[in-house]
Amino acid sequence: MGDFNTESWKTIAARKKAEQIAKLPKEWLITPPAEDVLNVMRHSCGLLSVKELEITGVRDTVVLLEKLAKGEWSAVEVTSAFYKRAIIAHQVTNCLTEIFIDKALAWAASLDKKFKETGKPVGPLHGLPISLKDQICIEGMDTVMGYVSWINKPAKHNAVLVDVLLAAGAVPFVRTNVPQTLMFPETFNVVFGRTTNPYNRSLTPGGSSGGEGALIALGGSVLGVGSDIGGSVRIPAGMCGIYGLRPSYNRIPYQGAMNSSLGQECISSVLGPLSASLSGLRVFTQAVLDGEPWLYDPVCVRKPWDESEYKLKKHGHGEKMCFGIMWDDGVVKPHPPVHRALKMAKAALLAAGHTVIDWVPPVSHSVLRAPAMEIFYADGGENFYDDCAPTGEPLLKSMAPDAPPAEQLDMPFGAKPMNKGGTVPEPLKPLSAYELWKVQWKLRDLRKQYLDGWMATKEKTGTGRPIDGLVTPVAPYAAPPLGKYTYSYYTSFCNTLDYPASTFPVTFVDPALDAPQPPHTFRYPEDEIAYNLYTSPDVYKDAPVNLQLVGQKLEDEAVIGMTEVVVTALQAHKGSS
Amino acid sequence: MGDFNTESWKTIAARKKAEQIAKLPKEWLITPPAEDVLNVMRHSCGLLSVKELEITGVRDTVVLLEKLAKGEWSAVEVTSAFYKRAIIAHQVTNCLTEIFIDKALAWAASLDKKFKETGKPVGPLHGLPISLKDQICIEGMDTVMGYVSWINKPAKHNAVLVDVLLAAGAVPFVRTNVPQTLMFPETFNVVFGRTTNPYNRSLTPGGSSGGEGALIALGGSVLGVGSDIGGSVRIPAGMCGIYGLRPSYNRIPYQGAMNSSLGQECISSVLGPLSASLSGLRVFTQAVLDGEPWLYDPVCVRKPWDESEYKLKKHGHGEKMCFGIMWDDGVVKPHPPVHRALKMAKAALLAAGHTVIDWVPPVSHSVLRAPAMEIFYADGGENFYDDCAPTGEPLLKSMAPDAPPAEQLDMPFGAKPMNKGGTVPEPLKPLSAYELWKVQWKLRDLRKQYLDGWMATKEKTGTGRPIDGLVTPVAPYAAPPLGKYTYSYYTSFCNTLDYPASTFPVTFVDPALDAPQPPHTFRYPEDEIAYNLYTSPDVYKDAPVNLQLVGQKLEDEAVIGMTEVVVTALQAHKGSS
């Protein structure tokens, strides 16, 4: 049971991993596809029954909930089917952490019992299996979150969100993999290992909620919960071709979940849904808010689900809206497939009767990013070191599988070199509290400038309103090769500003349409690094391409509503073109 | 024009004060009452006309707004009358800072013009003169905020709140005095001097919005705006016998106003109204929220005025509610007049059909206060020194008129002794950003415990709900003698927790009813200090006694609604007893 004084971190981590493997039911083990089979999306293991394929074939959360609410399928049936498929997904992408089949089935059975007694569903999420990122504590269970020193420390309480979901009738059923520190847009840690992208296992599934992305894309879950402080919901959703939502600060209860950089409250991490269907984002958000989380989380915003905002009352009721399109953030130029996706969105929106205008950030994103990085690493990364120190686990500097050992695995026990490696950008020094306040104050001013710039578009939209929403890339690329995802400010600017944002699938990389372009004048080193990642579309074979829709602070409902408008327009336009 | 390099801070401050005096219209100068006239509330200067007395005699904001909206009185008439009365109030309590009669009358005239053209009021606050604490910037005007180094630095923009108020038809007309640093519950700075309590000028008007308290009590304004990070709205309202509201964080736009400790975002200062009438709190809050301040302030909460919450939909529609009463916070025992006010509130609530239960804080207030103090002074007070340094102005250690010179006025130019004096509690050391995060995280846990304790009262209320609101003292005392207000955690715990809170007048100190009590066992040094402040009720002659009503985070509307219930019950019970 992990004695940190005498055992090496490798021993402790290996035992935890072995315990996980032991929890995979023998009868659910598959013959894994060969390592060089990159796309496992259509891999057939032959293990799922017709009924299980029927159940897990339902990708739309609302449809699944209807079947459950009518009693057509029981909670145990649905949970069992998704559990089996999740375990299969795990065997091809390594997406899971905690496995607790008995506990999940007991919850499901209790729901079925109540349903039998009352004839009605327990709540709006009755019987729905929900996967949870490896931060969201369940009583009695480890929350490893990628740190060896967190092994064998079972949670004393459920996270508030877990209680709210249980009360709504949901069945938390697996926990999913993350990167050490949570501050990487990829998914690797020394306990549970690396998660890969099911569309192409040489590519990253994104991160930090990468386990969720891979699991949901593979049909092992229709709805999961991740966290997002710089894109950690939207990046894996985007890389894995599913839907995701970064809600505004403190809308979804974080209380009782674990996190990095605890007490950093200026740019807050938020919890948010990833889903196989757009309906999942709405259903989750509404159900959680209907659970009045502010009664249990002391910083939650008391703002019930607002149906009129979802129906876009403040946005012309969804008619003749005007969207901004950010073709390029001015720092890193998007790759051809991403540019094509933006053109598809523009054409679809115009065809649906909306207008679009080009969005040039009112504050340069390189300027906006600077204080955000200073705030993220104001402790000089010390909290990361503190969580590595008890076992001597190395603080990872890179997510690359081929990173030199010094960058991955060989920091001596107890060494605590401030600002050396890990996710901490080298030039950032630990700040004093007063210095931190000054950076936070500077950021406030930039937030004001950005807001004013958004509001000033009123003169250009022709709707009498500022732009209703902003359509942007999720990343400058489709899922890049493992270890190569380095620029996340296409998502992160929303966290800096606290703008809610969704991501939704648009297309796939297509070598015929997405030829590499000649080099442009590189604005920043990151720009050149990203350019050089697209020498051949073949590297990105089968990779999905998502886009992002951004709204104003606390317009979570409207962002969901506008995403429906954009997705509907894309589907209609695809059909017609 | 204040050359900080060659002139002493005394010279610069004296010139600013002389400029202020020069702005008082000669025809509005009064023969001031003798210094030993303590109560100036009924001092008649003979300067106000019958019409001016009629106008400024209207204490209820809604009644005044009705007269204006009907065109019975013009905005210029009303603004002129209140300006004159404000200038008179200033001459007896020194409550004003910036005086700008021409600008205010120009705004008023423009409203009258529009009213004439359209036949209707410009907005919900049409023609209402509103006083502003000396932080709330008006374009082209100094915002001195008690610092000599801020003299002659005219604001480039209006604060967002000023623009919102102007759009609602209000007339900002005076700015009001504050203590240096804003971190004292009294009102003195070396530029504008000391504000006194109009009920008894040997007593403090409270602070930091003390100019507002004195001005509004004297009828020089019916509605003003203060700020509150530890009680700075509620303390002066409480000490001066008027109404006040501390809204939740970021409900009222702070953008563009000045402040101390800029960038400290964990326990946020908030802007809120002080008013001669309870209706003023509602009218102000609703009008500002109707102005959609989140369109102009990047951190404002997008939560419109909720009439159903104001109507107490979540609190049994205001029928048969259950209130907690905090007789003692466990740190400093309230004086007899405050205890009597609580008993009056209890009796009135019972008589009105509500129930009350005793409230024992679920987290000791001495425990809760510790991280709050560490956060407030995480910079070791350096931001205060930085604002004193340019002129060598001393950082004040005390608000006492008889403080030794070393504590008030003689710190050598440029001296910057960390943690020496001023409002910074001696033992507090400057923190690193990481230490600050840890304190903020600890506070989060305490907030959760406090919330859980509140929710757990559901078992005791008999309503099926937790306590609807909490009735507490504003302070352990009625307004104490100048310089003696030292314990502000009766208000400050609401800031620590982000619980909205109002204050409302209940009674006055009555030597016949409020005899000093024998000493109790003192729990803390502060307890003994406070006890020794009540050796004779005569010291508190004519002092008002207010109470406080506290609700849950973002229940601002409900707090206003519940305050109406309590005030109505008190009035009814007073009538019947």
CSV table of N, CA, C and O in Angstrom, one decimal, chain A residues 402-474:
chain,number,residue,atom,x,y,z
A,402,ASP,N,9.1,10.4,-27.3
A,402,ASP,CA,10.6,10.3,-27.6
A,402,ASP,C,11.4,11.4,-26.8
A,402,ASP,O,12.5,11.6,-27.2
A,403,ALA,N,10.8,12.0,-25.8
A,403,ALA,CA,11.5,13.0,-25.1
A,403,ALA,C,12.7,12.3,-24.4
A,403,ALA,O,12.6,11.2,-23.9
A,404,PRO,N,13.8,13.0,-24.3
A,404,PRO,CA,15.0,12.4,-23.7
A,404,PRO,C,14.7,12.1,-22.2
A,404,PRO,O,13.9,12.8,-21.6
A,405,PRO,N,15.2,11.1,-21.7
A,405,PRO,CA,14.9,10.6,-20.3
A,405,PRO,C,15.0,11.8,-19.3
A,405,PRO,O,14.1,11.8,-18.4
A,406,ALA,N,15.9,12.6,-19.4
A,406,ALA,CA,16.1,13.7,-18.5
A,406,ALA,C,14.8,14.6,-18.4
A,406,ALA,O,14.5,15.2,-17.4
A,407,GLU,N,14.1,14.6,-19.5
A,407,GLU,CA,12.9,15.4,-19.5
A,407,GLU,C,11.7,14.7,-19.1
A,407,GLU,O,10.6,15.2,-18.9
A,408,GLN,N,11.8,13.4,-19.0
A,408,GLN,CA,10.6,12.6,-18.6
A,408,GLN,C,10.7,11.9,-17.2
A,408,GLN,O,9.8,11.9,-16.5
A,409,LEU,N,11.8,11.3,-17.0
A,409,LEU,CA,11.7,10.3,-15.9
A,409,LEU,C,12.8,10.3,-14.9
A,409,LEU,O,12.8,9.4,-14.0
A,410,ASP,N,13.7,11.2,-14.9
A,410,ASP,CA,14.9,11.0,-14.1
A,410,ASP,C,15.3,12.1,-13.1
A,410,ASP,O,16.4,12.2,-12.8
A,411,MET,N,14.3,12.9,-12.7
A,411,MET,CA,14.6,13.9,-11.8
A,411,MET,C,14.9,13.2,-10.4
A,411,MET,O,14.1,12.4,-10.0
A,412,PRO,N,16.0,13.5,-9.8
A,412,PRO,CA,16.3,12.8,-8.5
A,412,PRO,C,15.2,13.1,-7.4
A,412,PRO,O,14.7,14.2,-7.4
A,413,PHE,N,15.0,12.2,-6.6
A,413,PHE,CA,14.1,12.3,-5.5
A,413,PHE,C,14.3,13.7,-4.7
A,413,PHE,O,15.4,14.0,-4.3
A,414,GLY,N,13.2,14.3,-4.5
A,414,GLY,CA,13.2,15.5,-3.7
A,414,GLY,C,13.8,16.7,-4.3
A,414,GLY,O,13.8,17.8,-3.8
A,415,ALA,N,14.4,16.6,-5.5
A,415,ALA,CA,15.0,17.8,-6.1
A,415,ALA,C,13.8,18.7,-6.4
A,415,ALA,O,12.7,18.3,-6.8
A,416,LYS,N,14.1,20.0,-6.2
A,416,LYS,CA,13.0,21.0,-6.4
A,416,LYS,C,13.6,22.2,-7.0
A,416,LYS,O,13.5,23.3,-6.5
A,417,PRO,N,14.1,22.0,-8.3
A,417,PRO,CA,14.7,23.2,-8.9
A,417,PRO,C,13.6,24.2,-9.4
A,417,PRO,O,12.9,23.8,-10.4
A,418,MET,N,13.4,25.3,-8.8
A,418,MET,CA,12.4,26.2,-9.2
A,418,MET,C,12.5,26.6,-10.6
A,418,MET,O,13.6,26.8,-11.1
A,419,ASN,N,11.4,26.6,-11.3
A,419,ASN,CA,11.4,27.0,-12.7
A,419,ASN,C,12.3,26.2,-13.6
A,419,ASN,O,12.8,26.8,-14.6
A,420,LYS,N,12.5,25.0,-13.3
A,420,LYS,CA,13.3,24.2,-14.2
A,420,LYS,C,12.4,23.1,-14.8
A,420,LYS,O,12.0,22.1,-14.1
A,421,GLY,N,12.0,23.3,-16.0
A,421,GLY,CA,11.2,22.3,-16.7
A,421,GLY,C,9.8,22.1,-16.3
A,421,GLY,O,9.2,23.1,-15.8
A,422,GLY,N,9.2,21.0,-16.5
A,422,GLY,CA,7.8,20.8,-16.3
A,422,GLY,C,7.0,21.7,-17.2
A,422,GLY,O,7.5,22.1,-18.3
A,423,THR,N,5.8,22.0,-16.8
A,423,THR,CA,5.0,22.8,-17.7
A,423,THR,C,5.3,24.3,-17.5
A,423,THR,O,4.6,25.1,-18.0
A,424,VAL,N,6.3,24.6,-16.7
A,424,VAL,CA,6.5,26.0,-16.3
A,424,VAL,C,7.4,26.6,-17.4
A,424,VAL,O,8.5,26.3,-17.6
A,425,PRO,N,6.9,27.6,-18.1
A,425,PRO,CA,7.7,28.3,-19.1
A,425,PRO,C,9.0,28.8,-18.4
A,425,PRO,O,8.9,29.5,-17.4
A,426,GLU,N,10.1,28.6,-19.0
A,426,GLU,CA,11.4,28.9,-18.4
A,426,GLU,C,11.5,30.3,-17.8
A,426,GLU,O,12.0,30.5,-16.7
A,427,PRO,N,11.1,31.3,-18.6
A,427,PRO,CA,11.5,32.7,-18.1
A,427,PRO,C,10.6,33.1,-16.9
A,427,PRO,O,10.9,34.2,-16.4
A,428,LEU,N,9.6,32.4,-16.6
A,428,LEU,CA,8.7,32.9,-15.6
A,428,LEU,C,9.2,32.6,-14.2
A,428,LEU,O,9.6,31.5,-13.8
A,429,LYS,N,9.3,33.7,-13.4
A,429,LYS,CA,9.8,33.6,-12.0
A,429,LYS,C,8.6,33.6,-11.1
A,429,LYS,O,7.6,34.1,-11.4
A,430,PRO,N,8.8,33.0,-9.9
A,430,PRO,CA,7.7,33.0,-8.9
A,430,PRO,C,7.5,34.5,-8.6
A,430,PRO,O,8.4,35.3,-8.5
A,431,LEU,N,6.3,34.9,-8.3
A,431,LEU,CA,5.9,36.2,-8.0
A,431,LEU,C,5.6,36.4,-6.5
A,431,LEU,O,5.2,35.4,-5.9
A,432,SER,N,5.7,37.6,-6.1
A,432,SER,CA,5.2,37.9,-4.7
A,432,SER,C,3.7,38.1,-4.9
A,432,SER,O,3.2,38.3,-6.0
A,433,ALA,N,3.0,38.1,-3.8
A,433,ALA,CA,1.5,38.4,-3.8
A,433,ALA,C,1.2,39.7,-4.5
A,433,ALA,O,0.3,39.9,-5.3
A,434,TYR,N,2.0,40.7,-4.1
A,434,TYR,CA,1.8,42.1,-4.7
A,434,TYR,C,2.1,42.1,-6.2
A,434,TYR,O,1.3,42.7,-6.9
A,435,GLU,N,3.1,41.4,-6.6
A,435,GLU,CA,3.3,41.3,-8.0
A,435,GLU,C,2.2,40.6,-8.7
A,435,GLU,O,1.8,41.0,-9.8
A,436,LEU,N,1.7,39.6,-8.1
A,436,LEU,CA,0.5,38.8,-8.7
A,436,LEU,C,-0.7,39.8,-8.8
A,436,LEU,O,-1.4,39.8,-9.8
A,437,TRP,N,-0.9,40.6,-7.7
A,437,TRP,CA,-2.1,41.5,-7.8
A,437,TRP,C,-1.9,42.5,-9.0
A,437,TRP,O,-2.8,42.8,-9.7
A,438,LYS,N,-0.6,42.9,-9.2
A,438,LYS,CA,-0.4,43.9,-10.3
A,438,LYS,C,-0.7,43.2,-11.7
A,438,LYS,O,-1.2,43.9,-12.6
A,439,VAL,N,-0.3,42.0,-11.8
A,439,VAL,CA,-0.6,41.3,-13.1
A,439,VAL,C,-2.1,41.1,-13.2
A,439,VAL,O,-2.6,41.3,-14.3
A,440,GLN,N,-2.7,40.7,-12.1
A,440,GLN,CA,-4.2,40.6,-12.2
A,440,GLN,C,-4.9,41.9,-12.6
A,440,GLN,O,-5.9,41.9,-13.3
A,441,TRP,N,-4.3,43.0,-12.1
A,441,TRP,CA,-4.9,44.3,-12.4
A,441,TRP,C,-4.7,44.6,-13.8
A,441,TRP,O,-5.6,45.2,-14.5
A,442,LYS,N,-3.5,44.3,-14.3
A,442,LYS,CA,-3.2,44.6,-15.8
A,442,LYS,C,-4.2,43.7,-16.6
A,442,LYS,O,-4.7,44.2,-17.6
A,443,LEU,N,-4.4,42.5,-16.2
A,443,LEU,CA,-5.3,41.6,-17.0
A,443,LEU,C,-6.7,42.2,-17.0
A,443,LEU,O,-7.4,42.1,-18.0
A,444,ARG,N,-7.2,42.8,-15.8
A,444,ARG,CA,-8.5,43.4,-15.8
A,444,ARG,C,-8.7,44.4,-16.9
A,444,ARG,O,-9.7,44.5,-17.6
A,445,ASP,N,-7.6,45.2,-17.1
A,445,ASP,CA,-7.6,46.3,-18.1
A,445,ASP,C,-7.7,45.7,-19.5
A,445,ASP,O,-8.5,46.2,-20.3
A,446,LEU,N,-7.0,44.6,-19.7
A,446,LEU,CA,-7.1,44.0,-21.0
A,446,LEU,C,-8.4,43.4,-21.3
A,446,LEU,O,-9.0,43.4,-22.4
A,447,ARG,N,-9.0,42.8,-20.2
A,447,ARG,CA,-10.4,42.3,-20.4
A,447,ARG,C,-11.4,43.4,-20.7
A,447,ARG,O,-12.3,43.2,-21.5
A,448,LYS,N,-11.2,44.5,-20.1
A,448,LYS,CA,-12.1,45.6,-20.5
A,448,LYS,C,-11.9,46.0,-21.9
A,448,LYS,O,-12.9,46.3,-22.7
A,449,GLN,N,-10.6,46.1,-22.4
A,449,GLN,CA,-10.4,46.5,-23.8
A,449,GLN,C,-11.0,45.5,-24.7
A,449,GLN,O,-11.6,45.8,-25.8
A,450,TYR,N,-10.9,44.2,-24.4
A,450,TYR,CA,-11.5,43.2,-25.2
A,450,TYR,C,-13.0,43.3,-25.3
A,450,TYR,O,-13.6,43.2,-26.4
A,451,LEU,N,-13.6,43.5,-24.1
A,451,LEU,CA,-15.0,43.6,-24.1
A,451,LEU,C,-15.5,44.8,-24.9
A,451,LEU,O,-16.4,44.7,-25.7
A,452,ASP,N,-14.8,45.9,-24.8
A,452,ASP,CA,-15.1,47.1,-25.5
A,452,ASP,C,-15.0,46.9,-27.0
A,452,ASP,O,-15.9,47.4,-27.8
A,453,GLY,N,-14.0,46.1,-27.4
A,453,GLY,CA,-13.8,45.8,-28.8
A,453,GLY,C,-15.0,45.0,-29.4
A,453,GLY,O,-15.5,45.2,-30.5
A,454,TRP,N,-15.4,44.0,-28.5
A,454,TRP,CA,-16.6,43.2,-28.9
A,454,TRP,C,-17.8,44.0,-29.1
A,454,TRP,O,-18.5,44.0,-30.1
A,455,MET,N,-18.0,44.9,-28.1
A,455,MET,CA,-19.3,45.7,-28.1
A,455,MET,C,-19.2,46.7,-29.3
A,455,MET,O,-20.3,47.1,-29.8
A,456,ALA,N,-18.0,47.1,-29.7
A,456,ALA,CA,-17.9,48.1,-30.7
A,456,ALA,C,-18.3,47.5,-32.1
A,456,ALA,O,-18.5,48.3,-33.0
A,457,THR,N,-18.3,46.2,-32.2
A,457,THR,CA,-18.8,45.6,-33.5
A,457,THR,C,-20.2,46.0,-33.8
A,457,THR,O,-20.6,45.7,-35.0
A,458,LYS,N,-20.9,46.5,-32.9
A,458,LYS,CA,-22.3,46.9,-33.1
A,458,LYS,C,-22.5,47.8,-34.3
A,458,LYS,O,-23.5,47.7,-35.0
A,459,GLU,N,-21.4,48.6,-34.6
A,459,GLU,CA,-21.5,49.5,-35.8
A,459,GLU,C,-21.3,48.7,-37.1
A,459,GLU,O,-21.6,49.3,-38.1
A,460,LYS,N,-20.9,47.5,-37.0
A,460,LYS,CA,-20.6,46.8,-38.3
A,460,LYS,C,-21.5,45.6,-38.6
A,460,LYS,O,-21.4,45.0,-39.7
A,461,THR,N,-22.3,45.2,-37.6
A,461,THR,CA,-23.0,43.9,-37.8
A,461,THR,C,-24.3,44.0,-38.7
A,461,THR,O,-24.7,43.1,-39.3
A,462,GLY,N,-24.9,45.2,-38.6
A,462,GLY,CA,-26.1,45.4,-39.3
A,462,GLY,C,-27.3,44.9,-38.6
A,462,GLY,O,-28.5,44.9,-39.1
A,463,THR,N,-27.1,44.3,-37.4
A,463,THR,CA,-28.2,43.7,-36.6
A,463,THR,C,-28.7,44.7,-35.5
A,463,THR,O,-29.7,44.4,-34.8
A,464,GLY,N,-27.9,45.8,-35.3
A,464,GLY,CA,-28.2,46.6,-34.1
A,464,GLY,C,-27.6,46.1,-32.9
A,464,GLY,O,-27.7,46.7,-31.8
A,465,ARG,N,-27.0,44.9,-33.0
A,465,ARG,CA,-26.3,44.3,-31.8
A,465,ARG,C,-24.8,44.1,-32.1
A,465,ARG,O,-24.5,44.1,-33.3
A,466,PRO,N,-24.0,44.0,-31.1
A,466,PRO,CA,-22.6,43.5,-31.4
A,466,PRO,C,-22.7,42.1,-32.0
A,466,PRO,O,-23.8,41.5,-32.1
A,467,ILE,N,-21.6,41.6,-32.5
A,467,ILE,CA,-21.6,40.2,-33.0
A,467,ILE,C,-22.3,39.3,-31.9
A,467,ILE,O,-22.1,39.5,-30.7
A,468,ASP,N,-23.1,38.4,-32.4
A,468,ASP,CA,-23.8,37.5,-31.5
A,468,ASP,C,-22.8,36.4,-30.9
A,468,ASP,O,-22.9,36.1,-29.7
A,469,GLY,N,-21.9,35.9,-31.7
A,469,GLY,CA,-21.0,34.9,-31.3
A,469,GLY,C,-19.8,35.0,-32.2
A,469,GLY,O,-19.8,35.7,-33.2
A,470,LEU,N,-18.8,34.3,-31.8
A,470,LEU,CA,-17.5,34.3,-32.5
A,470,LEU,C,-17.2,32.9,-32.9
A,470,LEU,O,-17.2,32.0,-32.0
A,471,VAL,N,-16.9,32.6,-34.2
A,471,VAL,CA,-16.5,31.3,-34.6
A,471,VAL,C,-15.0,31.3,-34.8
A,471,VAL,O,-14.4,32.2,-35.5
A,472,THR,N,-14.3,30.4,-34.2
A,472,THR,CA,-12.8,30.4,-34.3
A,472,THR,C,-12.3,28.9,-34.4
A,472,THR,O,-13.1,28.0,-34.1
A,473,PRO,N,-11.1,28.8,-34.7
A,473,PRO,CA,-10.5,27.4,-34.6
A,473,PRO,C,-10.4,27.0,-33.1
A,473,PRO,O,-10.5,27.8,-32.2
A,474,VAL,N,-10.4,25.7,-32.9
A,474,VAL,CA,-10.1,25.2,-31.6
A,474,VAL,C,-8.6,25.2,-31.4
A,474,VAL,O,-8.1,25.4,-30.2
